[in-house]
GROMACS .gro file of C-alpha atoms in nm:
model
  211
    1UNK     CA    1   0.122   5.182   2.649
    2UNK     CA    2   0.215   5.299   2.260
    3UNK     CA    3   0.186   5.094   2.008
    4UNK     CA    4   0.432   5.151   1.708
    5UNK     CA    5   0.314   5.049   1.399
    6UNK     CA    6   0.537   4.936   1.113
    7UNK     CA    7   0.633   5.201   0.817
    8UNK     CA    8   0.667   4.825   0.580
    9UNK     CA    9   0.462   4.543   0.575
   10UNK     CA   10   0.510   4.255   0.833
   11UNK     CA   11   0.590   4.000   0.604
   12UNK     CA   12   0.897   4.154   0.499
   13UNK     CA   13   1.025   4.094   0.820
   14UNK     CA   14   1.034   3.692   0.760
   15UNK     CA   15   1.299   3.757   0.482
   16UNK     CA   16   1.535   3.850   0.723
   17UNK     CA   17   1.523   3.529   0.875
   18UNK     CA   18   1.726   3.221   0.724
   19UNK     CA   19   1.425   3.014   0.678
   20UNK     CA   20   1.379   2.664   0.482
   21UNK     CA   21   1.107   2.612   0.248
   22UNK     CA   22   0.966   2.277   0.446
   23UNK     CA   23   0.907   2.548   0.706
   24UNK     CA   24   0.674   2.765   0.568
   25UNK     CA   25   0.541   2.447   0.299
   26UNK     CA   26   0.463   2.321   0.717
   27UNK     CA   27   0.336   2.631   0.820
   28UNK     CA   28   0.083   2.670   0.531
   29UNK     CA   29  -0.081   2.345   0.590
   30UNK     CA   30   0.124   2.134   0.354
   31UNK     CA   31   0.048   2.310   0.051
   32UNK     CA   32   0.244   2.177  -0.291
   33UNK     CA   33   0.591   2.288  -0.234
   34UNK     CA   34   0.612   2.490  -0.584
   35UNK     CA   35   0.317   2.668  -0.491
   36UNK     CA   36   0.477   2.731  -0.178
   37UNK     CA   37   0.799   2.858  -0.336
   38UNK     CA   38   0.559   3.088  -0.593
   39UNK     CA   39   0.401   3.288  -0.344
   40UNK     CA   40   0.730   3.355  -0.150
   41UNK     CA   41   0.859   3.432  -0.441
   42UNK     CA   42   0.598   3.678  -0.496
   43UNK     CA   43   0.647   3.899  -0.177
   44UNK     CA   44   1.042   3.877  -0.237
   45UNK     CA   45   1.077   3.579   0.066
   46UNK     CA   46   1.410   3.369   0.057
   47UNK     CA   47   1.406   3.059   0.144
   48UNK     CA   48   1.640   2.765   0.139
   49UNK     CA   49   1.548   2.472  -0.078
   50UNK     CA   50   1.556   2.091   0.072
   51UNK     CA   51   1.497   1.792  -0.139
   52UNK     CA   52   1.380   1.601   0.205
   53UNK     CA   53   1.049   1.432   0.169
   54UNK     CA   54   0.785   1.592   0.411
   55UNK     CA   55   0.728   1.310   0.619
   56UNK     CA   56   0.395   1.397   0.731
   57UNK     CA   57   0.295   1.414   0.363
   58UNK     CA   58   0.392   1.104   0.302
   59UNK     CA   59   0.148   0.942   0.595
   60UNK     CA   60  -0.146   1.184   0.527
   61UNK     CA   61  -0.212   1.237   0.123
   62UNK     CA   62  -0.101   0.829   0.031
   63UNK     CA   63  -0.387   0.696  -0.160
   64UNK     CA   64  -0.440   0.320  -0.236
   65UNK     CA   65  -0.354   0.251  -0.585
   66UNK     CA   66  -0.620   0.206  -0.844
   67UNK     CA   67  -0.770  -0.130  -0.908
   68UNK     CA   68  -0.683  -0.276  -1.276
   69UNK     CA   69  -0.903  -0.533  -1.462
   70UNK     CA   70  -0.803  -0.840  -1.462
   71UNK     CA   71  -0.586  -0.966  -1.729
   72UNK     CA   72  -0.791  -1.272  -1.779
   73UNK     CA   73  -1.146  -1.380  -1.693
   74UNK     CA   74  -1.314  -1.767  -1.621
   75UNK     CA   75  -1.424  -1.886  -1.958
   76UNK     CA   76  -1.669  -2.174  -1.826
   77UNK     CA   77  -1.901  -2.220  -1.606
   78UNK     CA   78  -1.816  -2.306  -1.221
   79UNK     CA   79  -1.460  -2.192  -1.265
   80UNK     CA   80  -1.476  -1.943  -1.055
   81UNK     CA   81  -1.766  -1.885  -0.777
   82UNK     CA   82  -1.771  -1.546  -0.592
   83UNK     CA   83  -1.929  -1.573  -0.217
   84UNK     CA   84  -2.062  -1.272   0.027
   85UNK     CA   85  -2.287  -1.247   0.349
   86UNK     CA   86  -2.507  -0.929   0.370
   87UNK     CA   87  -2.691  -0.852   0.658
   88UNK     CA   88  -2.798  -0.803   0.931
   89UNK     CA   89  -3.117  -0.687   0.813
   90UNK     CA   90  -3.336  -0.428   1.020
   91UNK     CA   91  -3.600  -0.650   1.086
   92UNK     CA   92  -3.632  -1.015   1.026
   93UNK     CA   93  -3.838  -1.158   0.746
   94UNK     CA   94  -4.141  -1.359   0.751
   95UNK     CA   95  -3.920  -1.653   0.735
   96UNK     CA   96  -3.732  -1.494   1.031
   97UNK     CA   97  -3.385  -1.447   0.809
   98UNK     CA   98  -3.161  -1.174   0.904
   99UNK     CA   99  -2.900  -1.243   0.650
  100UNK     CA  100  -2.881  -1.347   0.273
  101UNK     CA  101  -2.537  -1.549   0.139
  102UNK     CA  102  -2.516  -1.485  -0.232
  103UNK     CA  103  -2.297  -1.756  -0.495
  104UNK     CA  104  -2.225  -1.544  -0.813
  105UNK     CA  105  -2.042  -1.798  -1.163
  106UNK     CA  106  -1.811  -1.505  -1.262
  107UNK     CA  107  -1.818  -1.627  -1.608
  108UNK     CA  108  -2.237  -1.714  -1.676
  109UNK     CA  109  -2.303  -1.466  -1.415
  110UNK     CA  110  -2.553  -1.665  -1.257
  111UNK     CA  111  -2.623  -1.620  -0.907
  112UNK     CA  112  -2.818  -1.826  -0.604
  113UNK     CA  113  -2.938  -1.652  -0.333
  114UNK     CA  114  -3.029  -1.817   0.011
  115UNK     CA  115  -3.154  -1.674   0.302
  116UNK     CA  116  -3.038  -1.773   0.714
  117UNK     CA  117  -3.099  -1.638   1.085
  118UNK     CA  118  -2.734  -1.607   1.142
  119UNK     CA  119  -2.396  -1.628   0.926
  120UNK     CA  120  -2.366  -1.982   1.121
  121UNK     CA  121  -2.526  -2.127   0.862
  122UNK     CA  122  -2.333  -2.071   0.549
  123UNK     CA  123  -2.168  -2.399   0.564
  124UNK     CA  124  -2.524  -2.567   0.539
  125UNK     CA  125  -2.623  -2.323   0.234
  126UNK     CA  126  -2.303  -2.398   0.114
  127UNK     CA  127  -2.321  -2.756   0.094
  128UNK     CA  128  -2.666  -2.700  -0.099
  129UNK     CA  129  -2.551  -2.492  -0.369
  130UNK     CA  130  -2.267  -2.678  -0.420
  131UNK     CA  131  -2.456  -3.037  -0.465
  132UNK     CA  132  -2.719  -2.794  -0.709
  133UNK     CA  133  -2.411  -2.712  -0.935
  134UNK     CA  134  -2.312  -3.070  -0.930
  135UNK     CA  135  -2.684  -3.176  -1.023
  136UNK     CA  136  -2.648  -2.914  -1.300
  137UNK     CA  137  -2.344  -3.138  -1.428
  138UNK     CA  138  -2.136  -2.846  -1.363
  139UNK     CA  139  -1.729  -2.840  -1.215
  140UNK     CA  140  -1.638  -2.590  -0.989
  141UNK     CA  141  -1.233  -2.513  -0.957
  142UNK     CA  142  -1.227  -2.219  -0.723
  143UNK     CA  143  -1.428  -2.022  -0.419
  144UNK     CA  144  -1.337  -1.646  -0.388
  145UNK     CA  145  -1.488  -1.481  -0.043
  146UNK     CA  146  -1.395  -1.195   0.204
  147UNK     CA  147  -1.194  -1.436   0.461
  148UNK     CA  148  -1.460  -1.332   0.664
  149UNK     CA  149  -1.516  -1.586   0.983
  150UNK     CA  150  -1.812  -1.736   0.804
  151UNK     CA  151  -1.610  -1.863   0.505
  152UNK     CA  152  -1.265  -1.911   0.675
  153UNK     CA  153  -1.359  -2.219   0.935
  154UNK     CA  154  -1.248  -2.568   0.935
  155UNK     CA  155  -1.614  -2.655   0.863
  156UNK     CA  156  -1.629  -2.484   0.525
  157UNK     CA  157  -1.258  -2.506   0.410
  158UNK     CA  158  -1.320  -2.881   0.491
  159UNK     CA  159  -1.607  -2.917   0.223
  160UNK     CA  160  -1.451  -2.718  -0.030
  161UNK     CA  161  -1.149  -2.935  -0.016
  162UNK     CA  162  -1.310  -3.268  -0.050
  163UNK     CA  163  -1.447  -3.130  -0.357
  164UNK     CA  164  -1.110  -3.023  -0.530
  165UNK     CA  165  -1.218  -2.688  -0.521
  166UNK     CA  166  -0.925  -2.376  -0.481
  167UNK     CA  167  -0.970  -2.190  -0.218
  168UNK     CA  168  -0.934  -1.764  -0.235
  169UNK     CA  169  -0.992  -1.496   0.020
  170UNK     CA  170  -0.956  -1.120  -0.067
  171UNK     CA  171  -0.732  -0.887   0.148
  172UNK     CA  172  -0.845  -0.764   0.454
  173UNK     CA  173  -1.062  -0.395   0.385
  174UNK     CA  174  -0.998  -0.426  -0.015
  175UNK     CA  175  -1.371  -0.535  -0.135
  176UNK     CA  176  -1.207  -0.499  -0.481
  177UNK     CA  177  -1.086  -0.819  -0.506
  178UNK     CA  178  -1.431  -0.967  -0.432
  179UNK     CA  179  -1.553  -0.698  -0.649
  180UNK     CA  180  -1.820  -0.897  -0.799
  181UNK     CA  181  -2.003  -1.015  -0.511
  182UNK     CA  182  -1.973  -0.707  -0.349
  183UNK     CA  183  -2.123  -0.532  -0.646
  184UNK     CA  184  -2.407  -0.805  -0.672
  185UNK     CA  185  -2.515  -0.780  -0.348
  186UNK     CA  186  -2.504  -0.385  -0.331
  187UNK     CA  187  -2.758  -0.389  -0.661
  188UNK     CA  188  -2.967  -0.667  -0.462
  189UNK     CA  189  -3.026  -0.427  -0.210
  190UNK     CA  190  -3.079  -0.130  -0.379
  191UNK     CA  191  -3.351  -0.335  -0.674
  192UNK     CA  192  -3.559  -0.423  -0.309
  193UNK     CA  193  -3.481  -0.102  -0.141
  194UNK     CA  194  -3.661   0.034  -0.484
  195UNK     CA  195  -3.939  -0.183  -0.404
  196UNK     CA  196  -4.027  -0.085  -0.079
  197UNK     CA  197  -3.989   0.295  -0.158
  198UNK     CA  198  -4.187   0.250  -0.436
  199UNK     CA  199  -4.454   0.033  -0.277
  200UNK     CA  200  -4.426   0.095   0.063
  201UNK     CA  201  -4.411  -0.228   0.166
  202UNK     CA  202  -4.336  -0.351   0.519
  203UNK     CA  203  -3.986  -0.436   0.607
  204UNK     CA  204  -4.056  -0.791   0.732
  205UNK     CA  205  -4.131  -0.839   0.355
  206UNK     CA  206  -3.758  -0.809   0.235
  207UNK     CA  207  -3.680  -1.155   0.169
  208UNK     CA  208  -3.925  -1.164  -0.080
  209UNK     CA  209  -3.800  -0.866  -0.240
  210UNK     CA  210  -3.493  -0.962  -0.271
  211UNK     CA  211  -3.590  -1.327  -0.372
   0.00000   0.00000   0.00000
């Protein structure tokens, strides 16, 4: 068998070809079109031009858009609560908790953390912090949580209707919205995660760290 070898360079060969530039913008992984159209360009390549949207662009480099702050924020106390469940922990605590629910006042930025064995309990940690606020002589207008199924039963919607209180969820997968109990409980964690590092201190002990 002889092999011939080529007196030009192979890519000159694609010129002859009546080729589009979604093509060879496909064939080179997507690249940015007008870097695309550059480096034919370069080694003398014609292409034809389409103004068609690469549909596989389109589906793999969409981003979510950026979160803005909010226009407006609460400017008393109780009128607005943010609510999250972390957990489960790794071990269970001396209390045998596995879980936390944290109630953060977006505008005083206080927060009340309560411990549980399983997420089934939020209504009845729920019903306490809500009769402390009203000890506290304090009016809350609306409850902000993930929608998760621990906050979105008859059970707790119930409660937080006989109280006059609005009722929010965030969007499914967009911690954003709940941005402030999300953000509370990730620096809970870390400040006991500190602790034990620090310390070395025995996981059971993690309610207290937190606490």
């Amino acid at each position: 068998m002889r092999v011939v070898c080529p007196e030009v360079p192979a890519e000159v060969c694609f010129a002859s070809a009546d080729q589009s530039l979604q093509l060879w913008h496909e064939r080179l992984c997507h690249q940015n079109k007008t870097y695309v159209k550059e480096f034919l360009d370069q080694r003398g390549i014609e292409v034809c031009e389409s103004k068609v949207s690469c549909e596989g662009c389109l589906y793999g480099k969409h981003q979510r858009g950026r979160f803005h702050e909010r226009p407006s924020r609460p400017i008393v106390t109780g009128a607005l609560i943010h609510a999250d469940v972390c957990g489960p922990m790794q071990e269970r605590s001396i209390g045998g908790s596995r879980y936390f629910v944290c109630f953060k006042d977006d505008f005083s930025r206080f927060r009340r953390v309560l411990f549980m064995e399983s997420k089934s309990e939020v209504p009845n940690y729920l019903k306490v912090f809500l009769s402390e606020a009203k000890t506290a002589g304090h009016t809350i207008k609306e409850f902000l949580s993930d929608g998760g199924g621990e906050f979105k039963n008859s059970q707790v919607c119930g409660m937080l209707q006989s109280c006059g209180i609005n009722i929010r969820y965030s969007m499914p997968y967009t911690p954003e919205q709940n941005g402030a109990a999300e953000r509370e409980n990730r620096t809970i964690v870390e400040a006991a995660r500190s602790i034990f590092h620090h310390k070395g201190l025995p996981l059971k002990l993690w309610a207290e760290a937190v606490n």
